[in-house]
PDB file of N, CA and C in Angstrom:
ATOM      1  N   UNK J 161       3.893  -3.092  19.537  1.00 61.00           N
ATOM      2  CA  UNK J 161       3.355  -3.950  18.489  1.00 61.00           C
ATOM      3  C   UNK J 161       3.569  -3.255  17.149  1.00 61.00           C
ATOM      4  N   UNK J 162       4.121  -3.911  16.361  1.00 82.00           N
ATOM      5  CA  UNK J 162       4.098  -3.430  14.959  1.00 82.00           C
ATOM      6  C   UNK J 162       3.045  -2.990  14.101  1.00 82.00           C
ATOM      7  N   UNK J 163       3.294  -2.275  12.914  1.00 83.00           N
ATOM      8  CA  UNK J 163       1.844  -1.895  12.855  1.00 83.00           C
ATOM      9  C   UNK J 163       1.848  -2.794  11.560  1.00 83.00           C
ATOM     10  N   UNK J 164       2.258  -4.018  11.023  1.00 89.00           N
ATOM     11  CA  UNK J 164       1.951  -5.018  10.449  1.00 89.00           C
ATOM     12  C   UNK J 164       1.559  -5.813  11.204  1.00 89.00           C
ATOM     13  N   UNK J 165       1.482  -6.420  12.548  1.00 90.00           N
ATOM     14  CA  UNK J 165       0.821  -7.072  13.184  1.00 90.00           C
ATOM     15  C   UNK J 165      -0.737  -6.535  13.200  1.00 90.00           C
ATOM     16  N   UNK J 166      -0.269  -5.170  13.937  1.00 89.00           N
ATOM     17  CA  UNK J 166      -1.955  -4.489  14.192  1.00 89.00           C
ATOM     18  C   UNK J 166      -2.840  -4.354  13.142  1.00 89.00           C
ATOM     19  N   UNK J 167      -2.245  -4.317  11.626  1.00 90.00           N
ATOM     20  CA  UNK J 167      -2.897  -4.534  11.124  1.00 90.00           C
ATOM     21  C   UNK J 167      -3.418  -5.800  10.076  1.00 90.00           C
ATOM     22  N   UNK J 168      -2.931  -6.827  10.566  1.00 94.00           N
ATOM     23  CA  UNK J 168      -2.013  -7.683   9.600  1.00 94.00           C
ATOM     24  C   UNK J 168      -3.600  -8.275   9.091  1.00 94.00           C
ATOM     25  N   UNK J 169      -4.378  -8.571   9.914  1.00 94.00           N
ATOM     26  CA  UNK J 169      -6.034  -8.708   8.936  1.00 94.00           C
ATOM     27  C   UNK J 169      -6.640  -8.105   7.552  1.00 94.00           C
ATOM     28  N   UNK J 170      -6.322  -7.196   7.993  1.00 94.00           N
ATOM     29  CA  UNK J 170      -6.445  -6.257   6.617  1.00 94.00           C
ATOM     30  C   UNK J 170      -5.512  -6.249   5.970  1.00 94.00           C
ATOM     31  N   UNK J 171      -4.775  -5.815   5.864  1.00 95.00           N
ATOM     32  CA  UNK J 171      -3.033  -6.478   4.892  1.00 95.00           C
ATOM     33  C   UNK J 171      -3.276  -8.001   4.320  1.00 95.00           C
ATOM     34  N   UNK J 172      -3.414  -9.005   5.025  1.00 96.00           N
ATOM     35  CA  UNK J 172      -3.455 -10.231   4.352  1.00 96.00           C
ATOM     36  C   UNK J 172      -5.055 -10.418   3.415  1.00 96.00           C
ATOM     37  N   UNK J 173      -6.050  -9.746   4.036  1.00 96.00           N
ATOM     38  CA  UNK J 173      -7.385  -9.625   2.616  1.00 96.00           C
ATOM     39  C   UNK J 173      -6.654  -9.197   1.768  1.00 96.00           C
ATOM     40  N   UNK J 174      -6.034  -7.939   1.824  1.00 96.00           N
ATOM     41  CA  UNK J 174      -5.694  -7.542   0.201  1.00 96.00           C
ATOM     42  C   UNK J 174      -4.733  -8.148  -0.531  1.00 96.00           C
ATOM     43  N   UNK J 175      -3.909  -8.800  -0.043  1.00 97.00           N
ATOM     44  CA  UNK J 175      -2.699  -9.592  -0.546  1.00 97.00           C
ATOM     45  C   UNK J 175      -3.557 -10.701  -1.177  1.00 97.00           C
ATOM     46  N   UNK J 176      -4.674 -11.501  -0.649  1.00 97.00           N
ATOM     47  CA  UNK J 176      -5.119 -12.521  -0.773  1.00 97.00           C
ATOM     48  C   UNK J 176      -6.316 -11.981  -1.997  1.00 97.00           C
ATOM     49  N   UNK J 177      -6.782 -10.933  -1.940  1.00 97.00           N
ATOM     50  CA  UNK J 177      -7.443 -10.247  -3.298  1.00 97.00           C
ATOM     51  C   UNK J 177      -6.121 -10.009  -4.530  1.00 97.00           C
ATOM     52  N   UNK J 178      -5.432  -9.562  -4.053  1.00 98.00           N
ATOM     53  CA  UNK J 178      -4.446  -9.579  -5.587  1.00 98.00           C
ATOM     54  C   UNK J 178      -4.292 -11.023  -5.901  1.00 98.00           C
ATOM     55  N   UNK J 179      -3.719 -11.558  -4.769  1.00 98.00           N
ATOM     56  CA  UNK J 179      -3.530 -13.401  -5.262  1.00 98.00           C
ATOM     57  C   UNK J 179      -5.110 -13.393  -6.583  1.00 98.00           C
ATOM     58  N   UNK J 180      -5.848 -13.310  -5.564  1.00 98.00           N
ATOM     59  CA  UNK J 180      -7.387 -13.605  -6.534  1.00 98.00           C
ATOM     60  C   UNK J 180      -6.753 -13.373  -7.864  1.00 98.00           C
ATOM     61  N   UNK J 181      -6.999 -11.647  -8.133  1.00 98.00           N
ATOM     62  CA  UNK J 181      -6.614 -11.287  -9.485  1.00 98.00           C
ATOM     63  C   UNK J 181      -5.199 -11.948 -10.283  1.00 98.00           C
ATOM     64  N   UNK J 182      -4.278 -12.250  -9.490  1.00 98.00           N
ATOM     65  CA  UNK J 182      -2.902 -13.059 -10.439  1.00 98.00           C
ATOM     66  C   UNK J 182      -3.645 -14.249 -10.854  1.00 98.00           C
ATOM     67  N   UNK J 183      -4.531 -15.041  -9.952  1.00 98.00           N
ATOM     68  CA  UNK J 183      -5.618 -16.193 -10.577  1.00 98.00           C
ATOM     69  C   UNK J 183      -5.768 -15.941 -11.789  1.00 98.00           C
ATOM     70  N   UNK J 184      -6.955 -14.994 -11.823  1.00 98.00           N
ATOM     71  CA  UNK J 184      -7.739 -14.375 -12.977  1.00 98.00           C
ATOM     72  C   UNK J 184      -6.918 -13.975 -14.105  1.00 98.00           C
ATOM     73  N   UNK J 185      -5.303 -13.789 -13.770  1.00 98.00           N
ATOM     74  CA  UNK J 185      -5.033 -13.425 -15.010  1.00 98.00           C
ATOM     75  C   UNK J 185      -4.413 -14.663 -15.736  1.00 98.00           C
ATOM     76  N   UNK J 186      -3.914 -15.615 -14.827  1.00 98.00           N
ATOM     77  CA  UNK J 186      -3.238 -16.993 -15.307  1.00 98.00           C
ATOM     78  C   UNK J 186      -4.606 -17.814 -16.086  1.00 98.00           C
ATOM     79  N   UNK J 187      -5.837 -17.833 -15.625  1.00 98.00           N
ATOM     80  CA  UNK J 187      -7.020 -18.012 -15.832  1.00 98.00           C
ATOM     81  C   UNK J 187      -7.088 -17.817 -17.612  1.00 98.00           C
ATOM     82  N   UNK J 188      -7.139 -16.563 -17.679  1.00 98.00           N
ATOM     83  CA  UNK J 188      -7.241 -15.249 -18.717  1.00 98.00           C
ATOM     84  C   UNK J 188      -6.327 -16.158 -20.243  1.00 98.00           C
ATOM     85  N   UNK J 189      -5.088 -16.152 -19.411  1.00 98.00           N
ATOM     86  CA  UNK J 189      -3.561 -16.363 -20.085  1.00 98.00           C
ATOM     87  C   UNK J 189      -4.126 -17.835 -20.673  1.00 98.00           C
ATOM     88  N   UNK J 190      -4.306 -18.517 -20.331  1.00 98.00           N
ATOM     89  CA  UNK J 190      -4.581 -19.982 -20.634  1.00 98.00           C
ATOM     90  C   UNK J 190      -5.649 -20.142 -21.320  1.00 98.00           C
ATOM     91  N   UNK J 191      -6.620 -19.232 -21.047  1.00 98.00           N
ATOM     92  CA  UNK J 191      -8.101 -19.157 -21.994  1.00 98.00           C
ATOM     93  C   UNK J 191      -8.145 -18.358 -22.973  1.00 98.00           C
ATOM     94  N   UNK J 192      -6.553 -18.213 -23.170  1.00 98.00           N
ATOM     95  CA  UNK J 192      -6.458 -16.871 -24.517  1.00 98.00           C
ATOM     96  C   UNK J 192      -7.637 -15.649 -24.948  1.00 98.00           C
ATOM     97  N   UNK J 193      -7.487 -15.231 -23.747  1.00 98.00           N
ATOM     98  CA  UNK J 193      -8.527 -14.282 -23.934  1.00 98.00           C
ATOM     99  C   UNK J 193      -7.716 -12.948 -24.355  1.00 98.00           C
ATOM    100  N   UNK J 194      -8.242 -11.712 -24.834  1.00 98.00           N
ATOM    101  CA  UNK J 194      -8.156 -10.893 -25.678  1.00 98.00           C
ATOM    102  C   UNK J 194      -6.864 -10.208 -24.990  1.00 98.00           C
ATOM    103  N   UNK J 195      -6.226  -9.531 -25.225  1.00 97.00           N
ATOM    104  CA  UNK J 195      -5.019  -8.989 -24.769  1.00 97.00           C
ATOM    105  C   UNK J 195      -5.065  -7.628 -23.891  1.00 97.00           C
ATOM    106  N   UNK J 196      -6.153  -6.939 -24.381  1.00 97.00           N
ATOM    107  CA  UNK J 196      -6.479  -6.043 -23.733  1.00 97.00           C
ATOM    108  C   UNK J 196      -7.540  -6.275 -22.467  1.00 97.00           C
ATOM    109  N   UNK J 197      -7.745  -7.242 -22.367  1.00 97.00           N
ATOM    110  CA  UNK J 197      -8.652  -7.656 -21.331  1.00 97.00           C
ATOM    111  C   UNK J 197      -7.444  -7.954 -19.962  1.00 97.00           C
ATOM    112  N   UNK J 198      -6.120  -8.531 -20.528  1.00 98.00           N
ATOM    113  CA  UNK J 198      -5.422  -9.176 -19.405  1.00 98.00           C
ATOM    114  C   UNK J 198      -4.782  -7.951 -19.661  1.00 98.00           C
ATOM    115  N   UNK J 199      -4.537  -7.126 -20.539  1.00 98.00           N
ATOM    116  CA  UNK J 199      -3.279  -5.395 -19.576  1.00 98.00           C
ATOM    117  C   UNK J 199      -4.614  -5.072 -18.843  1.00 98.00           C
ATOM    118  N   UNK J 200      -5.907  -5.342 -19.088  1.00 98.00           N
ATOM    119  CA  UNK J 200      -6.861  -4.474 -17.648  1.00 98.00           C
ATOM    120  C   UNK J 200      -6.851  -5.105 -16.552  1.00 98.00           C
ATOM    121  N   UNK J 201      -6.416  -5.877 -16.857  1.00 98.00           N
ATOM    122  CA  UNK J 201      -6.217  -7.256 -15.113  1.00 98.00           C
ATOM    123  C   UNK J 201      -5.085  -6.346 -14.419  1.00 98.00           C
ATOM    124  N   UNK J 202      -3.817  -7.036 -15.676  1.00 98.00           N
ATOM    125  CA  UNK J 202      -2.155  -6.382 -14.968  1.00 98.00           C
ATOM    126  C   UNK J 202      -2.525  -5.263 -13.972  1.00 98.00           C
ATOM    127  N   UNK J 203      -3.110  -4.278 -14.806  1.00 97.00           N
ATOM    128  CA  UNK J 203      -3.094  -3.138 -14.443  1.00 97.00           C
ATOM    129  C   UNK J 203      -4.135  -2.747 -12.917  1.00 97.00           C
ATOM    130  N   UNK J 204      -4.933  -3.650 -13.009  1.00 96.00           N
ATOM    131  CA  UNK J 204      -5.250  -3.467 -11.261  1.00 96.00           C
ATOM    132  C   UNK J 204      -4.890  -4.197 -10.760  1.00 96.00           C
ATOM    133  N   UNK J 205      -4.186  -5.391 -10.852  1.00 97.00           N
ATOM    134  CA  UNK J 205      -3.138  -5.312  -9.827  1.00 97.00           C
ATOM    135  C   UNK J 205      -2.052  -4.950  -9.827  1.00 97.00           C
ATOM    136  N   UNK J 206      -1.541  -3.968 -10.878  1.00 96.00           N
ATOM    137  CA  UNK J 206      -0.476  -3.071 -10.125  1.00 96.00           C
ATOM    138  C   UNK J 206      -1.273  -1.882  -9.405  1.00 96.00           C
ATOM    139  N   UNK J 207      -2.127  -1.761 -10.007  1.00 95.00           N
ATOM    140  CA  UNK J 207      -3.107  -0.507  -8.678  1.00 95.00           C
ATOM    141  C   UNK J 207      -3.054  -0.952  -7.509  1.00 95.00           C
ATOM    142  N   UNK J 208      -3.353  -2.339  -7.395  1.00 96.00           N
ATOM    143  CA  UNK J 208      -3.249  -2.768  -5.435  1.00 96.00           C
ATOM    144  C   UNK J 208      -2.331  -2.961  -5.216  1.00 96.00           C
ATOM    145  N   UNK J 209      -0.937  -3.583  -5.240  1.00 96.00           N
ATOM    146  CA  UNK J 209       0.285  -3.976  -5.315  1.00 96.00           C
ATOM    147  C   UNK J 209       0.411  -2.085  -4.609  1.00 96.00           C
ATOM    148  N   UNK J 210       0.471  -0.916  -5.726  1.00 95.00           N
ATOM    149  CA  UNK J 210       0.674   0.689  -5.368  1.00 95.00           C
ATOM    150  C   UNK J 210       0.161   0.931  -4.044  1.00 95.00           C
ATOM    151  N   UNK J 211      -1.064   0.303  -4.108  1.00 94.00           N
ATOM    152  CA  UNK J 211      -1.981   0.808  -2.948  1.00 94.00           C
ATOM    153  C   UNK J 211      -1.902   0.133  -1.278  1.00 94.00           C
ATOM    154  N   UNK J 212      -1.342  -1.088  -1.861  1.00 95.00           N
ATOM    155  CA  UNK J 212      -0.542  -1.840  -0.552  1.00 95.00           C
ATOM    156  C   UNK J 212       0.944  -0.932  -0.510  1.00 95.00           C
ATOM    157  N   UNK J 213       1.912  -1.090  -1.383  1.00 95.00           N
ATOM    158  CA  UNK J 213       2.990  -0.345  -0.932  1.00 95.00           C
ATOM    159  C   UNK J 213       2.220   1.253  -0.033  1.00 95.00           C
ATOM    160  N   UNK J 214       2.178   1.486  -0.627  1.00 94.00           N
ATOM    161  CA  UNK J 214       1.940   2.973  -0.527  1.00 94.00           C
ATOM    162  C   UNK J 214       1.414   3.222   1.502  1.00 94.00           C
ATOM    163  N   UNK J 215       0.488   1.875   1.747  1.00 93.00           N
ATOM    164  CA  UNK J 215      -0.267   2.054   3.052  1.00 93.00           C
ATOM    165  C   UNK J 215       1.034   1.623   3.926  1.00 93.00           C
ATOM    166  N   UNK J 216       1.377   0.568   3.303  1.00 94.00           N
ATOM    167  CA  UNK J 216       2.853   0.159   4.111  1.00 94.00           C
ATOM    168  C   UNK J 216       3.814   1.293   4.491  1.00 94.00           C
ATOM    169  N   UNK J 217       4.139   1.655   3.203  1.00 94.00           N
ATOM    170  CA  UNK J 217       5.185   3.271   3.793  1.00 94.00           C
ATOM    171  C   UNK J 217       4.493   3.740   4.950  1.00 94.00           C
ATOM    172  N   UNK J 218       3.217   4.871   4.596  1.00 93.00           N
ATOM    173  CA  UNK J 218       2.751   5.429   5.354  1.00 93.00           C
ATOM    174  C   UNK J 218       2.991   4.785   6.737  1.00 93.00           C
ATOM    175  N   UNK J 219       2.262   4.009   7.307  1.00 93.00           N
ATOM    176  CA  UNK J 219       2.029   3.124   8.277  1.00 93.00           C
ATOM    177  C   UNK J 219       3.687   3.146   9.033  1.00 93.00           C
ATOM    178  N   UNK J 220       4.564   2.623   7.886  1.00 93.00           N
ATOM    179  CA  UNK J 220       5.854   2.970   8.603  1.00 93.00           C
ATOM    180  C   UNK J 220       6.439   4.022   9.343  1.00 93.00           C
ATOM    181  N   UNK J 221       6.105   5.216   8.688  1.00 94.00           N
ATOM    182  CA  UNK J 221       6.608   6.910   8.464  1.00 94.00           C
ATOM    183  C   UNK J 221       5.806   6.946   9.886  1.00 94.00           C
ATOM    184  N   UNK J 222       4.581   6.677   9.886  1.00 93.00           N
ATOM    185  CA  UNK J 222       3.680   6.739  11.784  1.00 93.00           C
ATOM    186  C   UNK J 222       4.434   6.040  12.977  1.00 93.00           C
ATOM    187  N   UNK J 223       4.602   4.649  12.192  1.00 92.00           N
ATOM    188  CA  UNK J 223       5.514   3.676  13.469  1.00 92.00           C
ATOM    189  C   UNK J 223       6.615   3.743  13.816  1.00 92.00           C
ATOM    190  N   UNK J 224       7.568   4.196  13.021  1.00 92.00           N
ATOM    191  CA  UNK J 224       8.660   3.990  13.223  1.00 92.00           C
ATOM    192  C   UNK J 224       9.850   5.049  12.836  1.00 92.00           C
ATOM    193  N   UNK J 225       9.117   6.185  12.236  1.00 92.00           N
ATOM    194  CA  UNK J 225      10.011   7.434  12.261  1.00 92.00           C
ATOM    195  C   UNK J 225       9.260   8.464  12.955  1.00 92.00           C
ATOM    196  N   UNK J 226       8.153   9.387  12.699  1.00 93.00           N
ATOM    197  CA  UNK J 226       7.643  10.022  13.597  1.00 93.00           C
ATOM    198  C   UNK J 226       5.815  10.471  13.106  1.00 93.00           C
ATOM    199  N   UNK J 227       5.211  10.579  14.207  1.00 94.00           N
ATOM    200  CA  UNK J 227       3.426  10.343  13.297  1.00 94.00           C
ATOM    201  C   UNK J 227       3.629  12.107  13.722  1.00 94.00           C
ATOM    202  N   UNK J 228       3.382  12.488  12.572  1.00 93.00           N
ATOM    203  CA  UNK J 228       2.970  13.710  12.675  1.00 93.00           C
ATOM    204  C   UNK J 228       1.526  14.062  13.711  1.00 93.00           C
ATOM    205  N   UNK J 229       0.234  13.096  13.537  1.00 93.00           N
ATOM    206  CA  UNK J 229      -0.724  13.330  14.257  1.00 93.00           C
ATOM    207  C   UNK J 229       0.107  13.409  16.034  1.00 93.00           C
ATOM    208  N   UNK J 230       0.906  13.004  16.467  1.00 93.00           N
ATOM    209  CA  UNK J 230       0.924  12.898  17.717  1.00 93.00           C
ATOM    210  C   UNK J 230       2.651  13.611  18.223  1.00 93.00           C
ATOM    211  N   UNK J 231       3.504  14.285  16.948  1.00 92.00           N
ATOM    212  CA  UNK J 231       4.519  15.115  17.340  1.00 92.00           C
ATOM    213  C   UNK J 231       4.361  15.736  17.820  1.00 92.00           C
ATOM    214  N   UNK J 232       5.363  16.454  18.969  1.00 94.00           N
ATOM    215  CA  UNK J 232       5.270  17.452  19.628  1.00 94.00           C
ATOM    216  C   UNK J 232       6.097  18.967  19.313  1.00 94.00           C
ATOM    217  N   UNK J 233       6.694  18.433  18.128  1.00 93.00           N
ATOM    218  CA  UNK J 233       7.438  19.815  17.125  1.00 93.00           C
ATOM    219  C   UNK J 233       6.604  19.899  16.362  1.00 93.00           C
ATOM    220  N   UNK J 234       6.432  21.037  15.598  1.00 93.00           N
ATOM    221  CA  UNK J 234       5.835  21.652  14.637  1.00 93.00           C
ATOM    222  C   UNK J 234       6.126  21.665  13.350  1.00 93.00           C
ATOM    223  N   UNK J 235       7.469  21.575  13.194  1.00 94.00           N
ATOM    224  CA  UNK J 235       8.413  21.422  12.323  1.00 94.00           C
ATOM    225  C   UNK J 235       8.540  19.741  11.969  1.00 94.00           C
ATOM    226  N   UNK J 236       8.110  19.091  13.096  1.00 94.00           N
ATOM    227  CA  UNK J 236       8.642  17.804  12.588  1.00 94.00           C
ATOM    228  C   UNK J 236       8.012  17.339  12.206  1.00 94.00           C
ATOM    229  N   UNK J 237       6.423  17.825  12.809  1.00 94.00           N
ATOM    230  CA  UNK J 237       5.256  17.077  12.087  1.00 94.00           C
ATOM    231  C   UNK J 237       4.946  17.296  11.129  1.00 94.00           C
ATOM    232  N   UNK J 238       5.244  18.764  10.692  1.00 95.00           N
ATOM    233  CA  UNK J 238       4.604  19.146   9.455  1.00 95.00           C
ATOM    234  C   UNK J 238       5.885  18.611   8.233  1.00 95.00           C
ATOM    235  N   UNK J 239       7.288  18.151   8.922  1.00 95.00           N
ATOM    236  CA  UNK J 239       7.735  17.291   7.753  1.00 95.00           C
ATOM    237  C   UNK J 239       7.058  16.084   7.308  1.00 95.00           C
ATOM    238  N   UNK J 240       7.050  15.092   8.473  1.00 94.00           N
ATOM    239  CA  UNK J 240       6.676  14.114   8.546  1.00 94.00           C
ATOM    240  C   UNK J 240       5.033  14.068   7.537  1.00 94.00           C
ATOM    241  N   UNK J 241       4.108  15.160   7.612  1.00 95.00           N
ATOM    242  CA  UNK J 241       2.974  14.913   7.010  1.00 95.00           C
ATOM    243  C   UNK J 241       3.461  15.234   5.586  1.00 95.00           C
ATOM    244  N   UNK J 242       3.993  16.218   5.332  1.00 95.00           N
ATOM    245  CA  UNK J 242       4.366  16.578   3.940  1.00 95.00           C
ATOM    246  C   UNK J 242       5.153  15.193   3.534  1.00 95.00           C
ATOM    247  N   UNK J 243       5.821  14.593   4.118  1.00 94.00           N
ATOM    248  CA  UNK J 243       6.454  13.371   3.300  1.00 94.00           C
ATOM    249  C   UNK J 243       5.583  12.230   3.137  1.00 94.00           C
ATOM    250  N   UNK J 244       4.887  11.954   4.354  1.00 95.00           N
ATOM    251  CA  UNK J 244       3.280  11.105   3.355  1.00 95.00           C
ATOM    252  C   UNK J 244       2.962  11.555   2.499  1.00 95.00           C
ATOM    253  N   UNK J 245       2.355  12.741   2.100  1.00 95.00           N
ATOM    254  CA  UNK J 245       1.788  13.149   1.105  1.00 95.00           C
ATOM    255  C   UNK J 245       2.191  12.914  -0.052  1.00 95.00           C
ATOM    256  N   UNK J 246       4.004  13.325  -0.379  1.00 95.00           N
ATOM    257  CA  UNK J 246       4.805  13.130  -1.252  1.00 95.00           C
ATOM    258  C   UNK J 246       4.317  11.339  -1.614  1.00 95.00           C
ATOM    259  N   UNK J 247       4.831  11.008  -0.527  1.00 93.00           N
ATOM    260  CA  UNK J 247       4.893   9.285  -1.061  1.00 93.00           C
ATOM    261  C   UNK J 247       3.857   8.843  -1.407  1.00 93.00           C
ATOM    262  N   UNK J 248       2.510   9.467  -0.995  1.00 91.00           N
ATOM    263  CA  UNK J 248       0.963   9.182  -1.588  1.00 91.00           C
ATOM    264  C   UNK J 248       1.132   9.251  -3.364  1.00 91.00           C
ATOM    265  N   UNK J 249       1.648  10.807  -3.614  1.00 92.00           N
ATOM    266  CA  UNK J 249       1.454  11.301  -4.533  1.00 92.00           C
ATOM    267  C   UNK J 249       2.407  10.210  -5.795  1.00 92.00           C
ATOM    268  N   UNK J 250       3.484  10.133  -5.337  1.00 91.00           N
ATOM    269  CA  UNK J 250       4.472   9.520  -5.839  1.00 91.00           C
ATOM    270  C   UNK J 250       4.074   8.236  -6.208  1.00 91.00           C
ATOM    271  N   UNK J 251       3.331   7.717  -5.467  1.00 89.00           N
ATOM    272  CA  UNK J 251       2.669   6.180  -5.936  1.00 89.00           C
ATOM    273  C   UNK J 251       1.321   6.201  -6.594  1.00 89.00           C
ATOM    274  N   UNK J 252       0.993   7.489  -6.881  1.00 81.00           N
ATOM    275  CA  UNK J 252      -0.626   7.142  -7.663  1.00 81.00           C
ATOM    276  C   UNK J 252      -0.556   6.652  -9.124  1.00 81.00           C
TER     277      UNK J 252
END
C-alpha cells in the first residue's frame, strides 16, 4: 500500500485547509482588504503547501527508497536519515 493511500485522510484535511485559506484570500482580494493582510494569507499557505511537500518527500524517502528506521546497513540508514533531514531543512 502506498503511503499516500495510508495516509491519504490526513493529506486530503490539509489540502482541503489550504483550499480553505486560497478561499480566504480570493475572499480578502475582492474585499480589498489591506495588502499586507493578504502577503500574511500567501504566506501561510506557502507554509502548508512547504509543509505538505516536505511530509510527501519524507514519506517517499521511507516508502520507496529506504526507511532508515528499519535498514539493515548502517551506512544506509544513516544516509537515508541525513537526507530527510537535509530535505526538512531545505524546505523550512
Amino acid at each position: 500500500m502506498s503511503h499516500t493511500i495510508k495516509h491519504q485522510a490526513k493529506l486530503l484535511a490539509r489540502v482541503r485547509r489550504m483550499k480553505g485559506q486560497m478561499e480566504a484570500i480570493e475572499t480578502a482580494l475582492l474585499a480589498e482588504a489591506p495588502c499586507g493582510d493578504i502577503l500574511n494569507m500567501v504566506a501561510s499557505v506557502r507554509g502548508a503547501m512547504t509543509g505538505l511537500t516536505a511530509e510527501l518527500i519524507e514519506d517517499h524517502i521511507r516508502e520507496h527508497v529506504v526507511n532508515p528506521d528499519r535498514e539493515e546497513d548502517p551506512e544506509r540508514a544513516k544516509g537515508a536519515a541525513e537526507l530527510i533531514d537535509v530535505i526538512r531543512s531545505y524546505l523550512k
